[in-house]
Coordinates of C-alpha atoms and ligand atoms in Angstrom, one line a residue:
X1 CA -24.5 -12.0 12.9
X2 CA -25.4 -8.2 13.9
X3 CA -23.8 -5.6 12.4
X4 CA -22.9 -3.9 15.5
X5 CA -21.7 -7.3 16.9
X6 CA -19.5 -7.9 14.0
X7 CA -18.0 -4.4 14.5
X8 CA -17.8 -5.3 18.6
X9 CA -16.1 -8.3 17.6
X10 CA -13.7 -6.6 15.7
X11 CA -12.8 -3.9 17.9
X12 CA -12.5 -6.3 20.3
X13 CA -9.9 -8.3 18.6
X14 CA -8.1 -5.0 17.1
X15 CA -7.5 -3.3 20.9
X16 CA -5.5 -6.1 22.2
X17 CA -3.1 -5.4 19.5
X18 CA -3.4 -1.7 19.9
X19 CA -2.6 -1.9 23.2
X20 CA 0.7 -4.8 22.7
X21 CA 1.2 -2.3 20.2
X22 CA 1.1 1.0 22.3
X23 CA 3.3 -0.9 24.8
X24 CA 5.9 -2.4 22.0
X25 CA 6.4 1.8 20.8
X26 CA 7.1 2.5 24.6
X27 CA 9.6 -0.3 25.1
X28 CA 11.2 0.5 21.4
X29 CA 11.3 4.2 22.4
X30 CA 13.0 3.6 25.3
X31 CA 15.2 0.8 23.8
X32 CA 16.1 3.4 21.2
X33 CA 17.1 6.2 23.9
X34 CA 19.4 3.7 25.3
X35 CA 21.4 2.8 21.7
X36 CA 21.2 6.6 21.2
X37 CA 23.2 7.8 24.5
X38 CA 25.5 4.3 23.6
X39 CA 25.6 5.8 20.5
X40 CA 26.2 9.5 21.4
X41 CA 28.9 8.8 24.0
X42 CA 30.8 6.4 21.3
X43 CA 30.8 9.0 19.3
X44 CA 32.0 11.6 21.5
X45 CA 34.8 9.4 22.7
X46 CA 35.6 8.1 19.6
X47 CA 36.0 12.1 18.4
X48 CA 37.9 13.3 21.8
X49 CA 40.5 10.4 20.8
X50 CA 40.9 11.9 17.5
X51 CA 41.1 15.2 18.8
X52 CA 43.6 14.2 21.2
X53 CA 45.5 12.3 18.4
X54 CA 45.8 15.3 16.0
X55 CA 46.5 17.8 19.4
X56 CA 49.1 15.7 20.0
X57 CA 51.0 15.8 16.1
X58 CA 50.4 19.3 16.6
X59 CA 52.2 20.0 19.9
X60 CA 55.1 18.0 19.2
X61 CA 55.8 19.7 16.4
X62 CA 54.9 23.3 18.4
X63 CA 57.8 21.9 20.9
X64 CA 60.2 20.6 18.6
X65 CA 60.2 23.8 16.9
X66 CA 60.2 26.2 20.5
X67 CA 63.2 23.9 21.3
X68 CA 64.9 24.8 18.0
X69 CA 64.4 28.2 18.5
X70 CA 65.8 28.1 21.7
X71 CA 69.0 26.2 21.1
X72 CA 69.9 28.9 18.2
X73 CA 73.5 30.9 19.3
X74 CA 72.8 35.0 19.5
X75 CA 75.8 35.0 17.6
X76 CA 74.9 33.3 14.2
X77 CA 71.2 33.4 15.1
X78 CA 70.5 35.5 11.2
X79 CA 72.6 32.7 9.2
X80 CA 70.8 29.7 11.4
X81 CA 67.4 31.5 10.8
X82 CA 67.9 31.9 7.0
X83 CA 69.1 28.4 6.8
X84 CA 66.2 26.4 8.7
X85 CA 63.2 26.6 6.1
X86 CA 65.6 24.7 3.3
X87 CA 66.6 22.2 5.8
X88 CA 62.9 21.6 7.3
X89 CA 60.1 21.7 5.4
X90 CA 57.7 22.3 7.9
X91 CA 59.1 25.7 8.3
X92 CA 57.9 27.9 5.7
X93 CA 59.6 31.5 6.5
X94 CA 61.9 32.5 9.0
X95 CA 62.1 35.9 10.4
X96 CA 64.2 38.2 13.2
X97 CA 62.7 41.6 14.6
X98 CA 64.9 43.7 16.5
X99 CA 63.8 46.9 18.3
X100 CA 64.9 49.7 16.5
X101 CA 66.2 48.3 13.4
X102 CA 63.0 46.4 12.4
X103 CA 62.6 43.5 10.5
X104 CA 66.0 41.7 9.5
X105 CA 64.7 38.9 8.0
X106 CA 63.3 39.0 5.4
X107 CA 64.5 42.3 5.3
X108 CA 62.3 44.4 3.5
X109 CA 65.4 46.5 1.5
X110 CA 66.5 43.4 0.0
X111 CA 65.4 41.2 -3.2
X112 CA 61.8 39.5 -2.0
X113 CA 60.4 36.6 -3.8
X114 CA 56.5 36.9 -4.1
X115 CA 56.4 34.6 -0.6
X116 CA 58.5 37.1 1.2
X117 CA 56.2 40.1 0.4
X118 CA 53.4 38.4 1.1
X119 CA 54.9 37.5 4.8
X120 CA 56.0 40.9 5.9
X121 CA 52.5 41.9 4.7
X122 CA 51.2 39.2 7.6
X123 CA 53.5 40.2 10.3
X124 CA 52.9 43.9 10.0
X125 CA 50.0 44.2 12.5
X126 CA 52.1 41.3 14.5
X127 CA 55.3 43.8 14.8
X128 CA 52.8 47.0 15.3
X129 CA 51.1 45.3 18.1
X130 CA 47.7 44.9 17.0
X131 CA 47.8 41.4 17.1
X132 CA 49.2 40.5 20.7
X133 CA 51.6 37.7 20.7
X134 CA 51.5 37.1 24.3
X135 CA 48.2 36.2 25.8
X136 CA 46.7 39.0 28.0
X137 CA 47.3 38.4 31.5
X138 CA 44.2 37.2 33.6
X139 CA 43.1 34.9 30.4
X140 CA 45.3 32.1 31.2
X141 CA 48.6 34.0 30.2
X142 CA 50.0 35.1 33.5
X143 CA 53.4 36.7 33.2
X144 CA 54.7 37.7 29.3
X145 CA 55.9 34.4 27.9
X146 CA 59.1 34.4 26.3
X147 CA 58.2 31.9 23.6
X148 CA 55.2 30.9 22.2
X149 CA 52.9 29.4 19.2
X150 CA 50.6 31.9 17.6
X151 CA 47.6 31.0 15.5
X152 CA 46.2 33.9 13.0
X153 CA 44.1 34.1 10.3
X154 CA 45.2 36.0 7.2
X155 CA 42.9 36.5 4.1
X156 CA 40.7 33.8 5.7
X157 CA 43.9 31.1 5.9
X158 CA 44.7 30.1 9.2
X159 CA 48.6 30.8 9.7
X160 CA 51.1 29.4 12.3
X161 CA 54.0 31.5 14.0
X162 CA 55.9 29.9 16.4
X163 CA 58.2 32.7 17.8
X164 CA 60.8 33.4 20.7
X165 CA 61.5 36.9 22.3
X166 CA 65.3 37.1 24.2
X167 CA 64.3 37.8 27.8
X168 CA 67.0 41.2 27.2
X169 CA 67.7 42.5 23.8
X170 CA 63.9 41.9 23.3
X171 CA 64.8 40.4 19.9
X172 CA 62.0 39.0 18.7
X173 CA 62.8 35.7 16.1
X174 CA 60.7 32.5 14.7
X175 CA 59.2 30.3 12.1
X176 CA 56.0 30.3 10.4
X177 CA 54.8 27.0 9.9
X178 CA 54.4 25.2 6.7
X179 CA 50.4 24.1 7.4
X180 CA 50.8 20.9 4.4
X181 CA 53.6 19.9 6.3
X182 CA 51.1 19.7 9.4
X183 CA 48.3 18.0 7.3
X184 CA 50.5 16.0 5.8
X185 CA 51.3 14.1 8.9
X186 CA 47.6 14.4 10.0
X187 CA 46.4 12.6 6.8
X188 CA 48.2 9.7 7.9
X189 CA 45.5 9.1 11.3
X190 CA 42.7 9.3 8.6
X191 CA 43.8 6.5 6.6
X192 CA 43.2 2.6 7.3
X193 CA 40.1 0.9 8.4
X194 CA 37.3 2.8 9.5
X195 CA 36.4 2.4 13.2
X196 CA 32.8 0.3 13.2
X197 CA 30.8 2.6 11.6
X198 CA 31.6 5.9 12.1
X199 CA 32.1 8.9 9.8
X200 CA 34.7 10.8 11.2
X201 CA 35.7 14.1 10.0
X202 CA 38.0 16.8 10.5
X203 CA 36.7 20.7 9.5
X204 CA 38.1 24.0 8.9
X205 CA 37.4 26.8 10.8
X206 CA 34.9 27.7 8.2
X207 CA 33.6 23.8 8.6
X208 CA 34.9 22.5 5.6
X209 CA 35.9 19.0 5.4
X210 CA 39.1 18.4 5.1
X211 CA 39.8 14.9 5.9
X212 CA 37.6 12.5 6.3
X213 CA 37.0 8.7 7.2
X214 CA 34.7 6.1 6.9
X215 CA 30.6 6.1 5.1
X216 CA 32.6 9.2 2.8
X217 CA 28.8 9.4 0.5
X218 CA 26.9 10.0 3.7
X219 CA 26.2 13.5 4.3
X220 CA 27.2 13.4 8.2
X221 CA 25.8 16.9 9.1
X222 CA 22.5 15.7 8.6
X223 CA 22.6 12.9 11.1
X224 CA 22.9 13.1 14.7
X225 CA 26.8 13.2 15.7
X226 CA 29.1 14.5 18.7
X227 CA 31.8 17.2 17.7
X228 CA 35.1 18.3 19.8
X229 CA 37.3 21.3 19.2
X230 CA 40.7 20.7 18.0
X231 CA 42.9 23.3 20.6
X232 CA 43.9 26.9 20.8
X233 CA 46.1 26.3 18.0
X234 CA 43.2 25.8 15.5
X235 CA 40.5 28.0 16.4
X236 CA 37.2 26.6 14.9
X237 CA 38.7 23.4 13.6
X238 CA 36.8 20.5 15.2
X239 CA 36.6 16.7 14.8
X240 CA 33.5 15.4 14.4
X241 CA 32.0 11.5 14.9
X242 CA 28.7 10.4 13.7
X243 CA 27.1 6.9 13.1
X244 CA 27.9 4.0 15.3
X245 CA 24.3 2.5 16.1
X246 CA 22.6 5.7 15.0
X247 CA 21.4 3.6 12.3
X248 CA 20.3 0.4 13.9
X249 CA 18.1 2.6 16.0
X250 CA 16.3 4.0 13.3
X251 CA 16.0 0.4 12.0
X252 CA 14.4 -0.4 14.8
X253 CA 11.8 1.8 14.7
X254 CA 11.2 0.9 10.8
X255 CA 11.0 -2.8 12.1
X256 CA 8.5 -1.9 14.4
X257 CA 6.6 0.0 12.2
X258 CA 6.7 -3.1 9.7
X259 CA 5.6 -5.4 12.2
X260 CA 3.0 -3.8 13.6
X261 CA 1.9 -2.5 10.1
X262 CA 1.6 -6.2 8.9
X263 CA 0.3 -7.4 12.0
X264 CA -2.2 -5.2 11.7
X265 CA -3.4 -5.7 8.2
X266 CA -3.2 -9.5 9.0
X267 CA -6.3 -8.8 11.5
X268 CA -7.8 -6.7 9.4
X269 CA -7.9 -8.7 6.5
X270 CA -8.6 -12.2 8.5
X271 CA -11.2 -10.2 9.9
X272 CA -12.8 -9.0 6.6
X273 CA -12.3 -12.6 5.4
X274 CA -14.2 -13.9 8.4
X275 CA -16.7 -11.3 8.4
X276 CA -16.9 -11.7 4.8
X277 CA -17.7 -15.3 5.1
X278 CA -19.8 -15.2 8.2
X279 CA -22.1 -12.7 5.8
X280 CA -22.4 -15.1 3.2
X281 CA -23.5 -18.0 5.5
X282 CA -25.6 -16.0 6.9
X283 CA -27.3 -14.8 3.5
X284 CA -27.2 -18.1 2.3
X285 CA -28.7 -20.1 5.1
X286 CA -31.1 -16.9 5.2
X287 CA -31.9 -18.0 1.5
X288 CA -32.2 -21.7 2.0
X289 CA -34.4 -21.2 5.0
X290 CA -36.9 -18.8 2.5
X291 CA -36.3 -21.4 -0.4
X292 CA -37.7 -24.0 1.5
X293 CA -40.8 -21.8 3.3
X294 CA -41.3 -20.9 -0.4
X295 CA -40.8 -24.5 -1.7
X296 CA -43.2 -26.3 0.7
X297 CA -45.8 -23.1 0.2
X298 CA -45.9 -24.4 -3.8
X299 CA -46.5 -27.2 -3.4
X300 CA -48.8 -27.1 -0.4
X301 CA -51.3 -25.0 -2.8
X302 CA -51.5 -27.4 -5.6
X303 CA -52.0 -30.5 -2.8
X304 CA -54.6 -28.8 -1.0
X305 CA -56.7 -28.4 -4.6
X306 CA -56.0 -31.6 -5.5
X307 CA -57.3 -33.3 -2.4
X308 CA -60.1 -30.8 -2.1
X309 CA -61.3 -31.9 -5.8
X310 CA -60.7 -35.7 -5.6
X311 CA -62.3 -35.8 -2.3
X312 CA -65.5 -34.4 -4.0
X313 CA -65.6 -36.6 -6.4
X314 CA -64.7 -39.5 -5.0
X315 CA -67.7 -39.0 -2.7
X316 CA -69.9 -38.8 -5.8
X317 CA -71.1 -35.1 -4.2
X318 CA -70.3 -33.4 -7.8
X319 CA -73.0 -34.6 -10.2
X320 CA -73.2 -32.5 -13.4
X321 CA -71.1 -33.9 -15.8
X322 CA -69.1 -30.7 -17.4
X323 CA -68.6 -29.7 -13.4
X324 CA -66.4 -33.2 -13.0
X325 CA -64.6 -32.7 -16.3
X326 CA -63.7 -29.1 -15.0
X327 CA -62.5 -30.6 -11.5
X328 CA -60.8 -33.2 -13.2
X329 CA -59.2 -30.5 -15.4
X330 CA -58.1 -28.3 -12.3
X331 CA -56.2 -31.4 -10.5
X332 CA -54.7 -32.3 -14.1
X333 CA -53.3 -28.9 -14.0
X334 CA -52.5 -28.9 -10.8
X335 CA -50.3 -31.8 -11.0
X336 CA -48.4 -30.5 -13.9
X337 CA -47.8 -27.6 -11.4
X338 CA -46.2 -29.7 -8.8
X339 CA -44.2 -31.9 -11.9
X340 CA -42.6 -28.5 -13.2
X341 CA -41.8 -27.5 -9.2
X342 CA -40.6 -31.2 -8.3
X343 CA -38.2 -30.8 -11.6
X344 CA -37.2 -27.9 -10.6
X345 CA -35.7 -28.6 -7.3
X346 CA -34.6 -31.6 -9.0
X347 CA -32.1 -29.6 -11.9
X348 CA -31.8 -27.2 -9.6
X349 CA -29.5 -30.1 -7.6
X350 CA -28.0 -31.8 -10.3
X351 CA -27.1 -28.4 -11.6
X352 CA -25.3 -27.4 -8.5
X353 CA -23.9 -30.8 -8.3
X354 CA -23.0 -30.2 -11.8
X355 CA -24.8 -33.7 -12.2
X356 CA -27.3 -32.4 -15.2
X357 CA -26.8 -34.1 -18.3
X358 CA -28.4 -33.6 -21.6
X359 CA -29.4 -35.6 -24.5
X360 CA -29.7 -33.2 -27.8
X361 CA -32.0 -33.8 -30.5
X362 CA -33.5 -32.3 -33.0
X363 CA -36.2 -30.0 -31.9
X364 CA -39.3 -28.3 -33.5
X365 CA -39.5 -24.9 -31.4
X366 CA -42.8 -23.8 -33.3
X367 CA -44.1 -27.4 -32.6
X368 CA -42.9 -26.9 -28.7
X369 CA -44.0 -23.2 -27.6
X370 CA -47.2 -23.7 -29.6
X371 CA -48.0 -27.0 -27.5
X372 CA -47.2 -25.4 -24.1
X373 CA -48.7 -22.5 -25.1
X374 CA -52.0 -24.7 -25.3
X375 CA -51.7 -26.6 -22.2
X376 CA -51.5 -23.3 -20.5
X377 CA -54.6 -22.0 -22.5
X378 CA -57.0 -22.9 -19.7
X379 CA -55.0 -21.2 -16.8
X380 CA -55.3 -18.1 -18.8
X381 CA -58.8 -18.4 -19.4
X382 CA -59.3 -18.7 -16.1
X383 CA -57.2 -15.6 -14.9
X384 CA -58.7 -13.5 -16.9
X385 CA -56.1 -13.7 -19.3
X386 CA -55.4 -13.7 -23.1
X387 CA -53.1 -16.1 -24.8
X388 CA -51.8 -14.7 -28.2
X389 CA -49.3 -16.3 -30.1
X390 CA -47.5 -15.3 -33.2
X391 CA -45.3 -18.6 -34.0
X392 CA -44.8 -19.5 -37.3
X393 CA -46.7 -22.7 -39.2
X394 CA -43.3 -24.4 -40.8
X395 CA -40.7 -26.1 -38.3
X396 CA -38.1 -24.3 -36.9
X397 CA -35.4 -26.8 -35.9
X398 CA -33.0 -26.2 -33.3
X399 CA -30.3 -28.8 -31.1
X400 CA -31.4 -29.0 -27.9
X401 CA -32.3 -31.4 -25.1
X402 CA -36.1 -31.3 -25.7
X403 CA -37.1 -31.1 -21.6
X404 CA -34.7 -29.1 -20.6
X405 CA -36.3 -26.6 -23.3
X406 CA -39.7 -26.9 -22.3
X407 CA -38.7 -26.6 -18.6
X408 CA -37.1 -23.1 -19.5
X409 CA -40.1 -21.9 -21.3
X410 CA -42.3 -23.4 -18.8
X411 CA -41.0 -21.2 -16.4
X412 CA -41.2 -18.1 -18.2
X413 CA -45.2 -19.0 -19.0
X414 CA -45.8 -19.7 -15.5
X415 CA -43.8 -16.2 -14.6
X416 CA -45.7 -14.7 -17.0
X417 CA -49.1 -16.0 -15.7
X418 CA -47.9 -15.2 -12.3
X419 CA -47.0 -11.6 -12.4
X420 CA -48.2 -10.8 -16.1
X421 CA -51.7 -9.1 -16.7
X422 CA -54.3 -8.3 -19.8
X423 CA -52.2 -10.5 -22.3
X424 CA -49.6 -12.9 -23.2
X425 CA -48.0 -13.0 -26.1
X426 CA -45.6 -16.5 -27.0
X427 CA -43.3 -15.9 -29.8
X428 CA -41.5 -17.7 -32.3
X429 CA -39.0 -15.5 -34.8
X430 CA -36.0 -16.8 -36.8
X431 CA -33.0 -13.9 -37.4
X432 CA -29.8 -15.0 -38.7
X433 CA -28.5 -18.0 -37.4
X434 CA -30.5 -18.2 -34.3
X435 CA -34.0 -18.8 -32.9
X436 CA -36.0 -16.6 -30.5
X437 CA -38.6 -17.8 -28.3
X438 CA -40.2 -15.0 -26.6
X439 CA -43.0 -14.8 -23.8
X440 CA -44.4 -11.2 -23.1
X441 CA -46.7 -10.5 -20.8
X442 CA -48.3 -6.8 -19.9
X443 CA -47.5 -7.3 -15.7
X444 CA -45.6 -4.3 -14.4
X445 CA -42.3 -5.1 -15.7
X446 CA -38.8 -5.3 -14.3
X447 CA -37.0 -2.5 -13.2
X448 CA -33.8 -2.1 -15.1
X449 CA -31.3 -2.5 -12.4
X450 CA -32.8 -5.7 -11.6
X451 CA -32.7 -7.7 -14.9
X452 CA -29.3 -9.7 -14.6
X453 CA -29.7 -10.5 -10.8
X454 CA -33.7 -12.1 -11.3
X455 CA -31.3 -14.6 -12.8
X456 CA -29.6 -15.4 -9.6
X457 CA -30.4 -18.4 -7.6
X458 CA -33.2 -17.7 -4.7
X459 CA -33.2 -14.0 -5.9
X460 CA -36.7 -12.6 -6.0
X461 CA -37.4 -8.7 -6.7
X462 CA -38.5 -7.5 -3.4
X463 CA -41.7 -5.7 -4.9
X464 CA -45.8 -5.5 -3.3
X465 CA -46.2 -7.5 -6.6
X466 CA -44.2 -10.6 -5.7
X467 CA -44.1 -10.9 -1.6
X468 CA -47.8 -11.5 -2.4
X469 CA -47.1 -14.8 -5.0
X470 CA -45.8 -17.6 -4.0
X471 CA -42.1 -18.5 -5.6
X472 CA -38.7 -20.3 -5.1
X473 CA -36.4 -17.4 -7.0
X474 CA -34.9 -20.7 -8.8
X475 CA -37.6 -20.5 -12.1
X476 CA -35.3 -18.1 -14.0
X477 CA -31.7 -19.1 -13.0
X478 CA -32.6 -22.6 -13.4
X479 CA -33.8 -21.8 -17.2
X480 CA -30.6 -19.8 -18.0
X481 CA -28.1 -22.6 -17.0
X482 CA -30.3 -25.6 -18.6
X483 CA -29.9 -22.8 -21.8
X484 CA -26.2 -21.9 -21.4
X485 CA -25.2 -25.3 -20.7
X486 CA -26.4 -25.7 -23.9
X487 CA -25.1 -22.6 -26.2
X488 CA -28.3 -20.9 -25.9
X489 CA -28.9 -18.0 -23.3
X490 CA -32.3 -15.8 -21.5
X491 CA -32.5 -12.8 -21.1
X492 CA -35.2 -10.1 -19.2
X493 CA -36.1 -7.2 -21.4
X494 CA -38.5 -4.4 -21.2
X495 CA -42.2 -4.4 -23.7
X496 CA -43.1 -1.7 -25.4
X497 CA -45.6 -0.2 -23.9
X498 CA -45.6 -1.8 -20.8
X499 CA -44.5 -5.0 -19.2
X500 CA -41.4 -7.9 -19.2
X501 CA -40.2 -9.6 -22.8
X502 CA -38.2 -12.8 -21.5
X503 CA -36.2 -13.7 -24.4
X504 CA -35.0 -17.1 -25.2
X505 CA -32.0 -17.4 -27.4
X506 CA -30.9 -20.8 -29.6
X507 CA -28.5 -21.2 -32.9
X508 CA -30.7 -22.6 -35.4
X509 CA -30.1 -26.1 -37.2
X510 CA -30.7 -26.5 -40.6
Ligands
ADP1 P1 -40.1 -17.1 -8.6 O1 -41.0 -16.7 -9.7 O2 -40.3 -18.5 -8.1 O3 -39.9 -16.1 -7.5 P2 -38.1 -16.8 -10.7 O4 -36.6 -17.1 -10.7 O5 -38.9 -17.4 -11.7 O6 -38.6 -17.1 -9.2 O7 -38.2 -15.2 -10.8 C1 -37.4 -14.4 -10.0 C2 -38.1 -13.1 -9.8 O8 -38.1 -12.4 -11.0 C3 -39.5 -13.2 -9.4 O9 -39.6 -13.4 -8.0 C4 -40.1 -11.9 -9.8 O10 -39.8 -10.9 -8.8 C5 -39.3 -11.6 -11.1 N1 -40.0 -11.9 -12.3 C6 -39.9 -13.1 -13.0 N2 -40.7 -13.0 -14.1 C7 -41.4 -11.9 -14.1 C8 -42.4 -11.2 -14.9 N3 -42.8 -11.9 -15.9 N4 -42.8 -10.0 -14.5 C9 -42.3 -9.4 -13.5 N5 -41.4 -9.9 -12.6 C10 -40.9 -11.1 -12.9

């Protein structure tokens, strides 16, 4: 298949999931909108109710107190007011202002404890009117109230006066509230089981926590939540709600991403695979289809000779005699040609079919490579070639299955005939434990980065030299498994000065 088709094919099969996928973010987006309003207005109820809860402590007590104040006698008002904080401890300090006379209780000329001092320090810009303890009329206030809850901040502390003014003496008379006492009582709404899962949390006016309930570890002002103010009373103080299906929308989304993610690199990757795959059919049936042009071109050459010659002289039309024994030589040769070819394709099965079997035996190399070399003595001759040989006269034993041997060197002679020129050398040396069996030729070599893969099936260097001669690509890949099969190994090396060195490696036997 085409490049460009195979990249068509995969665009085509990747858009359909872009698209599902561009429509699954808008459906999920909009999903997720939905659970976020859900969400938001949980929240925001679930905070109001709080609010509502913790107003509601807040005004009781604010009544119960404004009651209490009210239902004092003028006449023993001092003694009642001196008496209330050590019978209820959500008042802290009582006091009584009278116009005129100043503050009676605590009266400043008296013995003050520490808490005392500290009060009449708080009420000064109350009694000196800088603080208002009426609301100004047109915010809400209306007419001066007689009575009333006042909410103040002190050295950054929030303080609570809850004071009463007699409508005629103008004497002005209250509590300051103990704030524990409040909190106290609060503490108990923040206590037992969470609701679902939200974080709810109740902050200062400076926004510090001070209760809270539910996912406590979470940091809640980093995630989306509702917030309510707590009332007049507590300026700044708000409840505030987060969580509650915040969370599953963001899982969503991670879901989403996941899914699409892996469906994604599913195509991708089966798509690699199959292109991947598709590739190598195609290379190998490309290689088959060649290996068989090339296959049936071999053979074709020797049969055409062969006829051509015993045609002639089966019609008696060659008469001199050393002309016949040359013809007779030439289809001789020829035959051996097509033997080596035909055994050739045949390992080159059995091998694949891992059918090749081999009977060792004890082997004369010298003996061997010097034999071939002289069957192959007249092919040289006749290519203008020279034959040299520097094999040694003694034996040189090896274990080996003799063919498969000679078919490996054969087809490093016949390489070397084929794309060697000036000379061949065939060599026999012995190093240390092993046996080399070398065939050199002075062609133009191969190049470096081709020297392991002339050893792949079918492969064939893709040259001038050898689009011009006939070849399978099986010679040299069929020689290194009949070797390796058998502990022995080839290898393509460069000559000094010029040309290939194939290199046959065997462990010697003694
Ligand atoms: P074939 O010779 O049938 O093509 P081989 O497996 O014997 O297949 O060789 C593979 C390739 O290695 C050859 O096509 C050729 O390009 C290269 N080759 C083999 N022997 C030589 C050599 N002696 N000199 C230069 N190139 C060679």
């Amino acid at each position: 298949m085409k490049r460009w088709a195979m990249g068509l094919l995969g665009v085509l099969l990747v858009l359909p999931v872009l698209v599902v996928g561009g429509l699954g973010g808008r459906l999920l987006r909009h999903e997720q909108q939905s659970r976020r309003s859900l969400a938001q207005n949980a929240q925001r109820s679930q905070a109001q109710m709080m609010a509502q809860k913790l107003g509601g402590i807040a005004q009781r007590m604010e009544s119960e107190t404004l009651a209490e104040l009210s239902a004092l006698p003028a006449e023993s008002r001092l003694e009642r007011l001196e008496a209330l904080p050590a019978e209820r401890p959500l008042y802290r300090q009582a006091f009584l202002y009278e116009p005129g006379r100043g503050l009676i209780l605590p009266s400043p000329e008296g013995a003050l404890t520490h808490a005392e001092r500290e009060f009449i320090q708080r009420m000064e810009p109350i009694l000196d009117g800088r603080i208002p303890l009426e609301k100004p009329a047109g915010e809400g206030g209306g007419a001066p109230a007689a009575s009333g809850c006042l909410p103040w901040f002190d050295q950054n502390q929030l303080h609570l006066l809850c004071w009463r003014r007699d409508a005629g003496s103008q004497v002005l008379y209250g509590v300051e509230l103990e704030l524990m006492s409040l909190l106290s009582e609060w503490a108990a709404c923040f206590t037992g089981p969470p609701q679902g899962d939200f974080t709810t949390v109740l902050l200062d006016g400076e926004g510090h926590p001070v209760f809270q309930m539910g996912a406590g570890a979470e940091d809640w002002s980093v995630r989306p939540h509702a917030a309510v103010p707590l009332g007049d009373l507590f300026p700044h103080w708000q409840v505030v709600v987060s969580g509650a299906g915040m969370a599953e929308a963001r899982g969503l989304k991670s879901l989403y991403v996941l899914l699409l993610g892996s469906l994604l690199a599913a195509l991708v990757g089966g798509e690699a695979l199959l292109f991947w795959q598709a590739r190598r059919h195609y290379l190998d049936a490309r290689r088959k289809t060649t290996f068989v042009s090339n296959v049936s071109h071999e053979l074709k050459t020797p049969l055409t000779t062969i006829r051509m010659y015993a045609e002639m002289l089966e019609e008696g039309r060659v008469l001199e005699e050393d002309k016949r024994a040359k013809y007779l030589r030439v289809i001789g040769e020829e035959c051996r040609r097509l033997t080596r070819l035909v055994n050739n394709v045949l390992d080159f099965s059995r091998i694949e079919q891992h059918r090749r079997t081999y009977s060792p035996t004890r082997v004369d190399v010298a003996a061997l490579a010097g034999s071939l070399a002289d069957q192959q003595e007249c092919r040289c001759r006749e290519k203008g070639l020279q034959l040299e040989r520097d094999i040694p006269s003694a034996p040189v034993w090896v274990s080996i299955d003799r063919d498969a041997l000679e078919q490996a060197l054969l087809n490093l002679l016949d390489n070397a005939l084929k794309y060697g020129g000036g000379e061949i050398l065939v060599r026999v040396a012995q190093g240390p434990g092993e046996v080399r069996v070398e065939v050199l030729d002075r062609g133009p070599g191969v190049p470096a980065t081709k020297r392991e893969k002339i050893f792949e099936k079918f492969y064939r260097v893709d040259d001038s030299l050898t689009t011009t001669i006939a070849g399978s690509g099986l010679g040299l890949s069929i020689a290194r498994q009949l070797l390796r099969d058998q502990g022995g190994d080839v290898r393509c090396l460069a000559r000094e000065g010029g040309g290939s060195c194939f290199q046959i490696l065997l462990r010697e036997r003694a």
